mmCIF file of N, CA, C and O in Angstrom:
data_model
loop_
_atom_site.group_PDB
_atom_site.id
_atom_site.type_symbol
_atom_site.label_atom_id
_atom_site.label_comp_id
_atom_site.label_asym_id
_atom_site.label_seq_id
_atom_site.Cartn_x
_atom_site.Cartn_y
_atom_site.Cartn_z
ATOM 1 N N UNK A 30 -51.124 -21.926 -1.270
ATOM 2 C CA UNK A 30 -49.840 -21.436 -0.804
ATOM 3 C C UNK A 30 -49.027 -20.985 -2.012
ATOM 4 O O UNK A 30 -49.403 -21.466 -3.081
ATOM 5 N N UNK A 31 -47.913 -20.099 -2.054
ATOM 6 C CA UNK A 31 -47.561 -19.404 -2.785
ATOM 7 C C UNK A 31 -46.181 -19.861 -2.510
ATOM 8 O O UNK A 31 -45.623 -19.971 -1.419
ATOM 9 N N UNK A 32 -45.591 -20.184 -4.070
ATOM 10 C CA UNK A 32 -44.140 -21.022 -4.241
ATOM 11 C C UNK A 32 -43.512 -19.757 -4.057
ATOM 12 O O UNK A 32 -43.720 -18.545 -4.019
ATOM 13 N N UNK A 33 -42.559 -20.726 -3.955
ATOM 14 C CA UNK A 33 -40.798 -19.553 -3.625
ATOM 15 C C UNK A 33 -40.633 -19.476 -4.616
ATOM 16 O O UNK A 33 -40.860 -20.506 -5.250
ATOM 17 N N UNK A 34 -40.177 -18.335 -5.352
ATOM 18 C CA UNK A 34 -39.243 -18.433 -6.494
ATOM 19 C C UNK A 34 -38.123 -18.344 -6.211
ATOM 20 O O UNK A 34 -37.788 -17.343 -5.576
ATOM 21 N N UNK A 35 -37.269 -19.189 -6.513
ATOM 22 C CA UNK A 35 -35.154 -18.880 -6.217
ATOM 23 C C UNK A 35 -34.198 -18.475 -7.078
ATOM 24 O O UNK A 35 -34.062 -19.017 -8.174
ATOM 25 N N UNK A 36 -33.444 -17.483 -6.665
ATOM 26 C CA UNK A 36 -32.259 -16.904 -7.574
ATOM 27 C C UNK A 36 -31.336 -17.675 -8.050
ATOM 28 O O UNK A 36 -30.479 -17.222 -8.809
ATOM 29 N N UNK A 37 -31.381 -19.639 -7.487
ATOM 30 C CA UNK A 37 -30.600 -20.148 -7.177
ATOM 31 C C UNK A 37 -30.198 -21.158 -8.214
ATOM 32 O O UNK A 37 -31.120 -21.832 -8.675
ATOM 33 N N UNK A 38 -28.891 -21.400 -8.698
ATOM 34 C CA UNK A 38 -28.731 -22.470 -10.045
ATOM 35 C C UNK A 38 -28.698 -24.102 -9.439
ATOM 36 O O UNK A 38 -28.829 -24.932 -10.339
ATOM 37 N N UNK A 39 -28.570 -24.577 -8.284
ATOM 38 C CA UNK A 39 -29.042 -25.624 -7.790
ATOM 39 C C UNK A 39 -29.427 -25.643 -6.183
ATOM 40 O O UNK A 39 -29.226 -24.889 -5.231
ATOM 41 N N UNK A 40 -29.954 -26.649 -6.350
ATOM 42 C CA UNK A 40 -30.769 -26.673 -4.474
ATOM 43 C C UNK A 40 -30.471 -28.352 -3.989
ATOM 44 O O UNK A 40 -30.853 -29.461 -4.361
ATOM 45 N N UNK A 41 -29.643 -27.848 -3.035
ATOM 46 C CA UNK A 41 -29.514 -29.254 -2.147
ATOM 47 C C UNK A 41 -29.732 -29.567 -1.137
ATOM 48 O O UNK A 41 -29.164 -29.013 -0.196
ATOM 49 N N UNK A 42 -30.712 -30.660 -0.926
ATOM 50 C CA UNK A 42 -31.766 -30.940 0.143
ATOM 51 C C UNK A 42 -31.214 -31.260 1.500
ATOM 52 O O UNK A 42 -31.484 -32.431 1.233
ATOM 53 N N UNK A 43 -30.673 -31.335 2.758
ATOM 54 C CA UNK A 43 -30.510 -31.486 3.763
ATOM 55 C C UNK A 43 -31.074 -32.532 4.517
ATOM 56 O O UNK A 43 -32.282 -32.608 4.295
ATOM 57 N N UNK A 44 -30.622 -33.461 5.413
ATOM 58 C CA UNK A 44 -31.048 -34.380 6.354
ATOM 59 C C UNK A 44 -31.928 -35.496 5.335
ATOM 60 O O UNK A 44 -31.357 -35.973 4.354
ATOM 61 N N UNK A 45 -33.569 -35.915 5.709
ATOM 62 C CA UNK A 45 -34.062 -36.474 4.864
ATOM 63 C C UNK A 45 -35.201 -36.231 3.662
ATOM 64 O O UNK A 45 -36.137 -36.902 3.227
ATOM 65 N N UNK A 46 -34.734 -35.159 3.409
ATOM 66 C CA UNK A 46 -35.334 -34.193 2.315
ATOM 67 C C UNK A 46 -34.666 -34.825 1.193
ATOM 68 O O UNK A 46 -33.571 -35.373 1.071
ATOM 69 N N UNK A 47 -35.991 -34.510 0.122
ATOM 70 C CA UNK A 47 -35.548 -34.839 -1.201
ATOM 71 C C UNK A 47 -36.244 -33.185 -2.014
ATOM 72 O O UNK A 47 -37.003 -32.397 -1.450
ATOM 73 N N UNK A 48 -35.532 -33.022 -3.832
ATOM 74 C CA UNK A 48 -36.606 -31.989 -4.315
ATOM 75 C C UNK A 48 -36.796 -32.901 -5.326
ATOM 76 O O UNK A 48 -35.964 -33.593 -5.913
ATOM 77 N N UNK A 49 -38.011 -32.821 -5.464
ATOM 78 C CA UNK A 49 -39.377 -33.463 -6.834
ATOM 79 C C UNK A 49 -39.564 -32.536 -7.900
ATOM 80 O O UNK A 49 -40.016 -31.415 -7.665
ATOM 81 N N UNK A 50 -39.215 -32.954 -9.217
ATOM 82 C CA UNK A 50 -39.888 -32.155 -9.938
ATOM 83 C C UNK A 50 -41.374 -32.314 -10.382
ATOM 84 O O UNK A 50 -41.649 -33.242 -11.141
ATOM 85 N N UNK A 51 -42.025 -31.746 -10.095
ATOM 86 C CA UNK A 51 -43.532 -31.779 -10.242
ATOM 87 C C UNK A 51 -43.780 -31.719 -11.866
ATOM 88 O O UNK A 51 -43.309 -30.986 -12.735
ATOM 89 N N UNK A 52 -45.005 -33.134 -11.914
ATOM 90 C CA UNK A 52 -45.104 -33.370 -13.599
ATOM 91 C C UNK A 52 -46.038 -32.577 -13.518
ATOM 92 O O UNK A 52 -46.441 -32.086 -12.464
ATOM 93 N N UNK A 53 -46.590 -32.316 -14.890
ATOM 94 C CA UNK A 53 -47.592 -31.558 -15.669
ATOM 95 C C UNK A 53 -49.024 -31.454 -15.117
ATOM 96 O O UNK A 53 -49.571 -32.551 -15.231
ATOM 97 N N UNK A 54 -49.619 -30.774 -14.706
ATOM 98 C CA UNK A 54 -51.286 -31.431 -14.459
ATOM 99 C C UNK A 54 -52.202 -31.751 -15.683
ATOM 100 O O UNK A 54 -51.812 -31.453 -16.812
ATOM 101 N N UNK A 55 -53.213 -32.254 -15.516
ATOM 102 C CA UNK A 55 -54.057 -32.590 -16.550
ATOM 103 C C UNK A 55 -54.571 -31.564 -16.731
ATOM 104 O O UNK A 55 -55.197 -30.897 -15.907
ATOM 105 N N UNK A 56 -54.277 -31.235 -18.262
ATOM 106 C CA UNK A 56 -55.026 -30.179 -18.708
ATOM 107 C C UNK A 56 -56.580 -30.079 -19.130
ATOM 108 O O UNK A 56 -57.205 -29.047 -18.890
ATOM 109 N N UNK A 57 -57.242 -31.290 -19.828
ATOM 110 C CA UNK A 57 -58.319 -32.099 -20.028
ATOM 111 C C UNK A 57 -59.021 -32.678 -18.925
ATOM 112 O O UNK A 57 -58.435 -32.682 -17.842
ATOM 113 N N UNK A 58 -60.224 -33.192 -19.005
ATOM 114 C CA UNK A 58 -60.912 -33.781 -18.001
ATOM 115 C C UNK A 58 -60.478 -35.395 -19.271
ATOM 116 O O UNK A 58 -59.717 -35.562 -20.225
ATOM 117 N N UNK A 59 -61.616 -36.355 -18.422
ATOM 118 C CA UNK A 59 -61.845 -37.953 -18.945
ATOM 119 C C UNK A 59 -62.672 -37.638 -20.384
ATOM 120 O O UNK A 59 -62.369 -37.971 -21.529
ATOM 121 N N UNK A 60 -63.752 -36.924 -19.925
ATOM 122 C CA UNK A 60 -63.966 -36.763 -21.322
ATOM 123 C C UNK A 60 -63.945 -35.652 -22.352
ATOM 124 O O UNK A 60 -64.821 -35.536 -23.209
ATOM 125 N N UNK A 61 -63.009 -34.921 -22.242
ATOM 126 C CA UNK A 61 -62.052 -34.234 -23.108
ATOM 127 C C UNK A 61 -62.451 -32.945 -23.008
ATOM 128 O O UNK A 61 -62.142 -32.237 -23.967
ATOM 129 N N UNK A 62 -63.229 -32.285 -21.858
ATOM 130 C CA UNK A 62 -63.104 -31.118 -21.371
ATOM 131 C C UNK A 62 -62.332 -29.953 -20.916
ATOM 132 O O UNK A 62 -62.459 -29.804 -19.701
ATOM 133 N N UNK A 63 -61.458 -28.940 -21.559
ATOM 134 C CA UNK A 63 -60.372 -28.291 -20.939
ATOM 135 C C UNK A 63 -60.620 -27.842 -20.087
ATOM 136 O O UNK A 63 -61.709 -27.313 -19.861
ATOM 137 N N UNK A 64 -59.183 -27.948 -18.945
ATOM 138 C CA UNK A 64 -59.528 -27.045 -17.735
ATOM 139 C C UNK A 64 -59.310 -25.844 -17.082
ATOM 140 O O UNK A 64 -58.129 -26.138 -16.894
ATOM 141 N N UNK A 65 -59.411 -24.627 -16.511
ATOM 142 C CA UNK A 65 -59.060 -23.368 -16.188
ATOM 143 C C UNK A 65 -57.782 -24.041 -15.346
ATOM 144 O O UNK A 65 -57.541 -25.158 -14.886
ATOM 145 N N UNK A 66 -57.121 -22.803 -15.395
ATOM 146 C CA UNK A 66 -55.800 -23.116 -14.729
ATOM 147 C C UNK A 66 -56.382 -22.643 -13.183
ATOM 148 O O UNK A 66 -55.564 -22.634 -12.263
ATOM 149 N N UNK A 67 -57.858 -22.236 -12.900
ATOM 150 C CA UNK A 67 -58.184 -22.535 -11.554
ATOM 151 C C UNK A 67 -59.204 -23.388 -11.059
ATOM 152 O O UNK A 67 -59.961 -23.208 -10.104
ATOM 153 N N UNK A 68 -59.095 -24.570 -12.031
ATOM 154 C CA UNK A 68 -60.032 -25.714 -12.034
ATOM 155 C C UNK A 68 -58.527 -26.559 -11.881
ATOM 156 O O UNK A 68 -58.738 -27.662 -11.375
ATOM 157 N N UNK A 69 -57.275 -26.360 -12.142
ATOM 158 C CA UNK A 69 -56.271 -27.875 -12.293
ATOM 159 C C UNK A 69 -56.085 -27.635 -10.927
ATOM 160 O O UNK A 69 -55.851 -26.520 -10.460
ATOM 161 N N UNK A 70 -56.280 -29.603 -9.698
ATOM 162 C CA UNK A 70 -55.584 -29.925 -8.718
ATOM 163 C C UNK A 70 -54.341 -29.848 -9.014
ATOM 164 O O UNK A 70 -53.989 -30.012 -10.182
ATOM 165 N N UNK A 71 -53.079 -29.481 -7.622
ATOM 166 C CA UNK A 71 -52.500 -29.686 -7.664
ATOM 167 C C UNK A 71 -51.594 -30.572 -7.961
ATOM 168 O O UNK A 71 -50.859 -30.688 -6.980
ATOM 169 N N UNK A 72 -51.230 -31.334 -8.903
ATOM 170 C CA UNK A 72 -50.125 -32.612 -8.966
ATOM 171 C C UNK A 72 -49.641 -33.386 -7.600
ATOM 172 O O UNK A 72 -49.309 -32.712 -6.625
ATOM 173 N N UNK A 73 -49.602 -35.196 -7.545
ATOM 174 C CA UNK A 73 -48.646 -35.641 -6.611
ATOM 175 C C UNK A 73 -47.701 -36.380 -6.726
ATOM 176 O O UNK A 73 -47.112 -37.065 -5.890
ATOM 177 N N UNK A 74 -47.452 -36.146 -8.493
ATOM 178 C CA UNK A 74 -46.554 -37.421 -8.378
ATOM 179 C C UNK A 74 -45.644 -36.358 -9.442
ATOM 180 O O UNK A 74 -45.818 -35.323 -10.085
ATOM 181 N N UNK A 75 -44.793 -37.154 -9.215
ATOM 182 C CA UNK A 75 -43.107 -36.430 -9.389
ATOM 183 C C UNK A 75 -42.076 -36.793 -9.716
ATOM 184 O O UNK A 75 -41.870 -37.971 -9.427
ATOM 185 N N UNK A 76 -41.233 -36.256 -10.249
ATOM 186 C CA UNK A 76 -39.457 -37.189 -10.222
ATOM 187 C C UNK A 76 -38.576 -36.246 -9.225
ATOM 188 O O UNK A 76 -38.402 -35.028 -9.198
ATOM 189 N N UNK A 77 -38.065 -37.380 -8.368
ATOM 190 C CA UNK A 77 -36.704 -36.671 -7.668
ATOM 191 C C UNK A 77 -35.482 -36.497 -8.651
ATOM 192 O O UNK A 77 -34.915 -37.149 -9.528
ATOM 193 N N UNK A 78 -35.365 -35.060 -7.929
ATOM 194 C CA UNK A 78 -34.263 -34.457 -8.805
ATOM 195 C C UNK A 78 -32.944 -34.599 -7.560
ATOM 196 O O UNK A 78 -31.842 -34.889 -8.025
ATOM 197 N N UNK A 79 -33.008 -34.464 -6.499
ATOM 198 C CA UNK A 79 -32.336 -33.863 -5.710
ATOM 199 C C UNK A 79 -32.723 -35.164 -4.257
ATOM 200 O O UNK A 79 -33.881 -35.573 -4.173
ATOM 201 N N UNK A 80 -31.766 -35.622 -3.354
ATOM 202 C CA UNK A 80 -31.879 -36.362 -1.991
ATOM 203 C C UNK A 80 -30.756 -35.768 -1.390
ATOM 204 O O UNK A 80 -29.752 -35.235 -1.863
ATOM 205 N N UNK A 81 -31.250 -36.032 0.070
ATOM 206 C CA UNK A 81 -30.382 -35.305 0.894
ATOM 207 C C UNK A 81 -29.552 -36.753 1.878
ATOM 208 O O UNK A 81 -30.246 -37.770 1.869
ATOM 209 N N UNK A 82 -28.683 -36.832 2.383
ATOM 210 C CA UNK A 82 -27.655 -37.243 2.831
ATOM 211 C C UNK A 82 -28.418 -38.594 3.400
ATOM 212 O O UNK A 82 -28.061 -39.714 3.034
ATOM 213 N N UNK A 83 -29.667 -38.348 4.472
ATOM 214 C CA UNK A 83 -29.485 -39.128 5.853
ATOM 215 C C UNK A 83 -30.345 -38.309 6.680
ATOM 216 O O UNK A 83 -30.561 -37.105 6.538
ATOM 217 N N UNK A 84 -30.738 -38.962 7.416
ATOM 218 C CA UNK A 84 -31.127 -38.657 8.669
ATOM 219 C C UNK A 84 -30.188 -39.344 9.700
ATOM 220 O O UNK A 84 -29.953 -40.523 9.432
ATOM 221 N N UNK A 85 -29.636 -38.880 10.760
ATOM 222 C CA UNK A 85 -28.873 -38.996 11.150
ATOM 223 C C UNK A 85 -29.470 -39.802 12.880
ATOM 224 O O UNK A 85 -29.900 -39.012 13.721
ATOM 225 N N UNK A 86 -29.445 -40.828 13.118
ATOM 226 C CA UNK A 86 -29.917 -41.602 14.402
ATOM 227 C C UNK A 86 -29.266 -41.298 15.666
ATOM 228 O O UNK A 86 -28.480 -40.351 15.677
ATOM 229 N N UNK A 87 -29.495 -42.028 16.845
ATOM 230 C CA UNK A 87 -29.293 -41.105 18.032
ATOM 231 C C UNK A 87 -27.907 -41.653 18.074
ATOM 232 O O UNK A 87 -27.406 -41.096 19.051
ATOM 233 N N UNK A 88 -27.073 -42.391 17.578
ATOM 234 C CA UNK A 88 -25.601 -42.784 17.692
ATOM 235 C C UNK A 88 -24.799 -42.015 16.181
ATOM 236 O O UNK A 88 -23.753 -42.434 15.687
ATOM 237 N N UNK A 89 -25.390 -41.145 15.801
ATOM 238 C CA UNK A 89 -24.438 -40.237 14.910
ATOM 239 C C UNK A 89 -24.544 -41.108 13.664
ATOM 240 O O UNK A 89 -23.981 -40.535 12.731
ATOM 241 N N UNK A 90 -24.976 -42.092 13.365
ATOM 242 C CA UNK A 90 -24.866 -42.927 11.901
ATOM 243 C C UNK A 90 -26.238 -42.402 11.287
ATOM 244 O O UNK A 90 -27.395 -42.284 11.688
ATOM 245 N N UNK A 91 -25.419 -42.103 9.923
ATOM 246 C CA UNK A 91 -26.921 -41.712 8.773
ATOM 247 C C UNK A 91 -27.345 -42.676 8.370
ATOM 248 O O UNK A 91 -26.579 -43.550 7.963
ATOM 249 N N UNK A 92 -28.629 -42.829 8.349
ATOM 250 C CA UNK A 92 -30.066 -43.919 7.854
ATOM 251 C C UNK A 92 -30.017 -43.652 6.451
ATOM 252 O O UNK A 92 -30.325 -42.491 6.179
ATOM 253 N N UNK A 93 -29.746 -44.322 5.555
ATOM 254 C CA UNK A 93 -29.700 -43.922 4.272
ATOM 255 C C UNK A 93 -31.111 -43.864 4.186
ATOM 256 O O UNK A 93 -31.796 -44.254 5.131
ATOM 257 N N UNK A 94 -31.818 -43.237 2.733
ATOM 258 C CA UNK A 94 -32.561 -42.746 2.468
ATOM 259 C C UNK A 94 -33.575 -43.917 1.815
ATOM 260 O O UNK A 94 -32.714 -44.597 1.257
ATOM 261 N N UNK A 95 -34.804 -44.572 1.533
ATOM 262 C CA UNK A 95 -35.647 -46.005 0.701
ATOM 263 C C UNK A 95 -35.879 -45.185 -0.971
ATOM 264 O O UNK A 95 -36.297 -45.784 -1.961
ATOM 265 N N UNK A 96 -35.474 -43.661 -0.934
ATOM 266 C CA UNK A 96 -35.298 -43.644 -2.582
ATOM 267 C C UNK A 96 -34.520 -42.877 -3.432
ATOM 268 O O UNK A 96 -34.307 -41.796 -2.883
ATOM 269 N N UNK A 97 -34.065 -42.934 -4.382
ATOM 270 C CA UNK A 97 -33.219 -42.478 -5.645
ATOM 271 C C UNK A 97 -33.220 -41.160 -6.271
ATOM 272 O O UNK A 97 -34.238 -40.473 -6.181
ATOM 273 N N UNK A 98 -32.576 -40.889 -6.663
ATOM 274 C CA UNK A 98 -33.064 -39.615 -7.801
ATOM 275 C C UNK A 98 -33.330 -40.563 -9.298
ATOM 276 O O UNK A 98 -32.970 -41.725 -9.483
ATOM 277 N N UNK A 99 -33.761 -40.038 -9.858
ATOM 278 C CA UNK A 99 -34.432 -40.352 -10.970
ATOM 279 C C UNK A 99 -35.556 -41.122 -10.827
ATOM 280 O O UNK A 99 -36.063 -41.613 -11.835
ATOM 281 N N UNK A 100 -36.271 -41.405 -9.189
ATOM 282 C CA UNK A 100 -37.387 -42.383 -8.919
ATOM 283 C C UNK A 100 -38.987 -41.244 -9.354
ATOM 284 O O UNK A 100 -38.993 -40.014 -9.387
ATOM 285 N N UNK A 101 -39.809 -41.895 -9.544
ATOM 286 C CA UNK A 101 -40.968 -41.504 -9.821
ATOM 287 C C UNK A 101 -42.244 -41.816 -8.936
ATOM 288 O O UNK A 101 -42.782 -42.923 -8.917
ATOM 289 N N UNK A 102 -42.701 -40.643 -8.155
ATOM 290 C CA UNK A 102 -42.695 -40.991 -6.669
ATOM 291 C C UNK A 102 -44.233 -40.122 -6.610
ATOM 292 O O UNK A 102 -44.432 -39.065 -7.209
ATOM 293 N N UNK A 103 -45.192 -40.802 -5.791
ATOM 294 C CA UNK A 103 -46.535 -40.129 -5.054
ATOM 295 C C UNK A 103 -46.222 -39.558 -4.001
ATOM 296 O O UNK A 103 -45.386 -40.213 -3.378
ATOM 297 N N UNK A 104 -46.587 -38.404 -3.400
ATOM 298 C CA UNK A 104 -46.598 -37.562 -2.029
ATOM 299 C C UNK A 104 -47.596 -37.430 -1.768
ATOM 300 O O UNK A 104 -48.475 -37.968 -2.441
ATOM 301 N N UNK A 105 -47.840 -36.787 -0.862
ATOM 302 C CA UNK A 105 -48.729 -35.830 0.528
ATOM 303 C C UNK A 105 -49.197 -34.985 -0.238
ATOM 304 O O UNK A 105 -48.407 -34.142 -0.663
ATOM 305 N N UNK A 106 -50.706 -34.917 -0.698
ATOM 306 C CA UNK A 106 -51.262 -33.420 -1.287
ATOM 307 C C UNK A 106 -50.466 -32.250 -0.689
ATOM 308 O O UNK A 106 -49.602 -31.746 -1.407
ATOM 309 N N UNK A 107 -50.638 -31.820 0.401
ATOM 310 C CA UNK A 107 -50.115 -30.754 0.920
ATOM 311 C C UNK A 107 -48.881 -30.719 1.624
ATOM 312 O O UNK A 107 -48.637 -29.953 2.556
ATOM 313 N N UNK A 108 -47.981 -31.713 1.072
ATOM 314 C CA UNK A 108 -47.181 -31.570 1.871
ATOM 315 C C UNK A 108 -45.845 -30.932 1.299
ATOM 316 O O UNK A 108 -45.914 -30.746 0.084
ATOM 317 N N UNK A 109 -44.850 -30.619 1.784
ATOM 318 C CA UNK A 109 -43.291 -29.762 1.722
ATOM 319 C C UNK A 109 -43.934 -28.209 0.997
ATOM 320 O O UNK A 109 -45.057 -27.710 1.074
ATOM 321 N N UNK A 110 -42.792 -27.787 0.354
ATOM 322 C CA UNK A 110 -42.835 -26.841 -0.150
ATOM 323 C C UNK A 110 -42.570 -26.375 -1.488
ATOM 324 O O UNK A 110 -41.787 -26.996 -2.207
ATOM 325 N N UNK A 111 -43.150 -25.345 -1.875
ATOM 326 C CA UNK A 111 -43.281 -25.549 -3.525
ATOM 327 C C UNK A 111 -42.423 -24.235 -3.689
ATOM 328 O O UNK A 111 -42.290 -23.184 -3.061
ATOM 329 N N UNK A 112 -41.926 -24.778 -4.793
ATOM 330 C CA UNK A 112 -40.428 -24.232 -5.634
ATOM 331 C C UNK A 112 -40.020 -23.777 -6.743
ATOM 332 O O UNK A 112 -39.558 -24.641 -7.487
ATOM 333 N N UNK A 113 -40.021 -22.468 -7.230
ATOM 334 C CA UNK A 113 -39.483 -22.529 -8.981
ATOM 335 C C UNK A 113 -38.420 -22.080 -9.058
ATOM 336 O O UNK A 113 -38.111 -20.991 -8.574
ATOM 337 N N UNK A 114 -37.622 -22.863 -9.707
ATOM 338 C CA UNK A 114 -36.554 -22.717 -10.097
ATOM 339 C C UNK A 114 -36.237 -22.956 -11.538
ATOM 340 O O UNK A 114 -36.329 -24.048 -12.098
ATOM 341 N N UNK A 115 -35.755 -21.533 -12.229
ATOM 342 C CA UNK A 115 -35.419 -21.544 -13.108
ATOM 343 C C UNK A 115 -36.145 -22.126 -13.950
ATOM 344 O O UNK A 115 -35.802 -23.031 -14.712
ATOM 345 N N UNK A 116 -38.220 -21.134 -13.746
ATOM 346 C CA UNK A 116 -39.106 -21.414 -14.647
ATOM 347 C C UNK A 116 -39.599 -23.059 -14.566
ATOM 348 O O UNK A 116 -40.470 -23.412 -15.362
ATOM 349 N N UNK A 117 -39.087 -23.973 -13.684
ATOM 350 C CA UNK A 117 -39.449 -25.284 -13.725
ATOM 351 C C UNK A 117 -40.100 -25.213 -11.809
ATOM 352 O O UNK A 117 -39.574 -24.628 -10.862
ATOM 353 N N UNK A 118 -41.004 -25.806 -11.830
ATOM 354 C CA UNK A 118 -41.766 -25.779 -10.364
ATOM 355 C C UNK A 118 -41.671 -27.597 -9.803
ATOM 356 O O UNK A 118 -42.039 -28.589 -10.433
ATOM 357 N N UNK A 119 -41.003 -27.516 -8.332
ATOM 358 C CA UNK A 119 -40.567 -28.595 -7.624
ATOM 359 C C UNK A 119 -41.213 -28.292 -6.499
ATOM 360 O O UNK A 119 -41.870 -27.268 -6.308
ATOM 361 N N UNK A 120 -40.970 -29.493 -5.472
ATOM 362 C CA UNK A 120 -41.783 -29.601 -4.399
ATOM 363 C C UNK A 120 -40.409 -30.259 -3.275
ATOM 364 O O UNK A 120 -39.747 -31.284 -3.433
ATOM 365 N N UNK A 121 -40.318 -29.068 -1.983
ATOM 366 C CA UNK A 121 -38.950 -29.524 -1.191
ATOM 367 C C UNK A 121 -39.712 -30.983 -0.186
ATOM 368 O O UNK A 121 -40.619 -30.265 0.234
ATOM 369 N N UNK A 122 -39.871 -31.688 0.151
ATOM 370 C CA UNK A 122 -40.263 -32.277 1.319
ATOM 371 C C UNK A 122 -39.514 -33.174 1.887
ATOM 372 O O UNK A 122 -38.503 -33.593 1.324
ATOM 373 N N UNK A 123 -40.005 -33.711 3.407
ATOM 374 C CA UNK A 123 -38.916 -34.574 3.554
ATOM 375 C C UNK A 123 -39.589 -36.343 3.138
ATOM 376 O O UNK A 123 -40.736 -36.582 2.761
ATOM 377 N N UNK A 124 -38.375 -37.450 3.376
ATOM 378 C CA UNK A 124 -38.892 -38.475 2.831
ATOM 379 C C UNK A 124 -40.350 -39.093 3.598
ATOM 380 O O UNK A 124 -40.879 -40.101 3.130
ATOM 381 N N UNK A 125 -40.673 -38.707 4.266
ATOM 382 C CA UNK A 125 -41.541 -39.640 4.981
ATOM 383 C C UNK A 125 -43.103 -38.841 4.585
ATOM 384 O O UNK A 125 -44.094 -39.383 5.076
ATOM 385 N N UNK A 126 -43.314 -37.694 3.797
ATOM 386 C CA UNK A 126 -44.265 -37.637 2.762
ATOM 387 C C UNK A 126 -44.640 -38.193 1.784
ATOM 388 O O UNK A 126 -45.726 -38.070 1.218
ATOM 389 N N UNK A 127 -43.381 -39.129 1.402
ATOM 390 C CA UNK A 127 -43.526 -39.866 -0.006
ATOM 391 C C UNK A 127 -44.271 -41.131 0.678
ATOM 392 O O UNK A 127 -43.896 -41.974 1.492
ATOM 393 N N UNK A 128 -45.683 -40.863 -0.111
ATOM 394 C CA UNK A 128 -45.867 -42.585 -0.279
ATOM 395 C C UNK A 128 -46.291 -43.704 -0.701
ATOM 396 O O UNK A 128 -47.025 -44.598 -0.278
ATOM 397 N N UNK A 129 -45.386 -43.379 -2.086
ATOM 398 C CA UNK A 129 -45.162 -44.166 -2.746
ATOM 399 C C UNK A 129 -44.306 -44.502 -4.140
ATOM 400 O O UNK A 129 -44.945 -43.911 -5.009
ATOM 401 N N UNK A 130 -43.251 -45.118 -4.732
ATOM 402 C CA UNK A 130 -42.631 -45.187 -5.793
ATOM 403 C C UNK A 130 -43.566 -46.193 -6.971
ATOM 404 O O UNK A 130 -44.062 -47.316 -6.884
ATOM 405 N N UNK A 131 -43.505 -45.095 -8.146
ATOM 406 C CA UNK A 131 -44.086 -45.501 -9.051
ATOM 407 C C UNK A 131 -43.350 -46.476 -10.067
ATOM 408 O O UNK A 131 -42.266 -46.093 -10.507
ATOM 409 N N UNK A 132 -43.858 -47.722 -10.480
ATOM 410 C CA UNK A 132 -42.833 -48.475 -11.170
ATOM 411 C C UNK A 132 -43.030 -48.637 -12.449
ATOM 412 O O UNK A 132 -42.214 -49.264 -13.125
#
């Protein structure tokens, strides 16, 4: 799938969306093989840059969100949507792709 690129100087996530900045992939294999940039998997782990409000329950009260910005977090291979902004590439999804915080 083919990222968005955005004109945009910040992006703020809605309902229970967060944006991830997607770390580096391995450029190397284990034993010290470089890789084509169409040999690197996609990345799943990330830092939130960006959370969105709430999800909002059937009596109008927002569910706060189980994570942070600045958390360091595993997702869904394929899941949300991929993002560059301003030469740096993020991933939009909502929270219930994440799963898991890295400690």
């Amino acid at each position: 799938m083919a990222a968005i690129t955005l004109a945009a100087s910040s992006v703020k996530p809605l309902a229970d969306r967060v944006l991830i900045k997607v770390s580096a992939s391995e450029e190397t294999t284990a034993g010290g093989i470089l890789l084509p940039d169409t040999a690197k998997e996609k990345p799943q782990v990330g830092e939130i840059t960006a959370v969105g409000p709430g999800k909002t329950d059937d009596k109008g009260n927002r569910q706060a969100l189980d994570v942070n910005i600045g958390d360091k977090v595993l997702y869904s291979k394929y899941a949300g949507t991929d993002i560059k902004l301003g030469g740096e590439e993020y991933v939009l999804l909502s929270e219930k792709d994440i799963l898991a915080v890295l400690g």
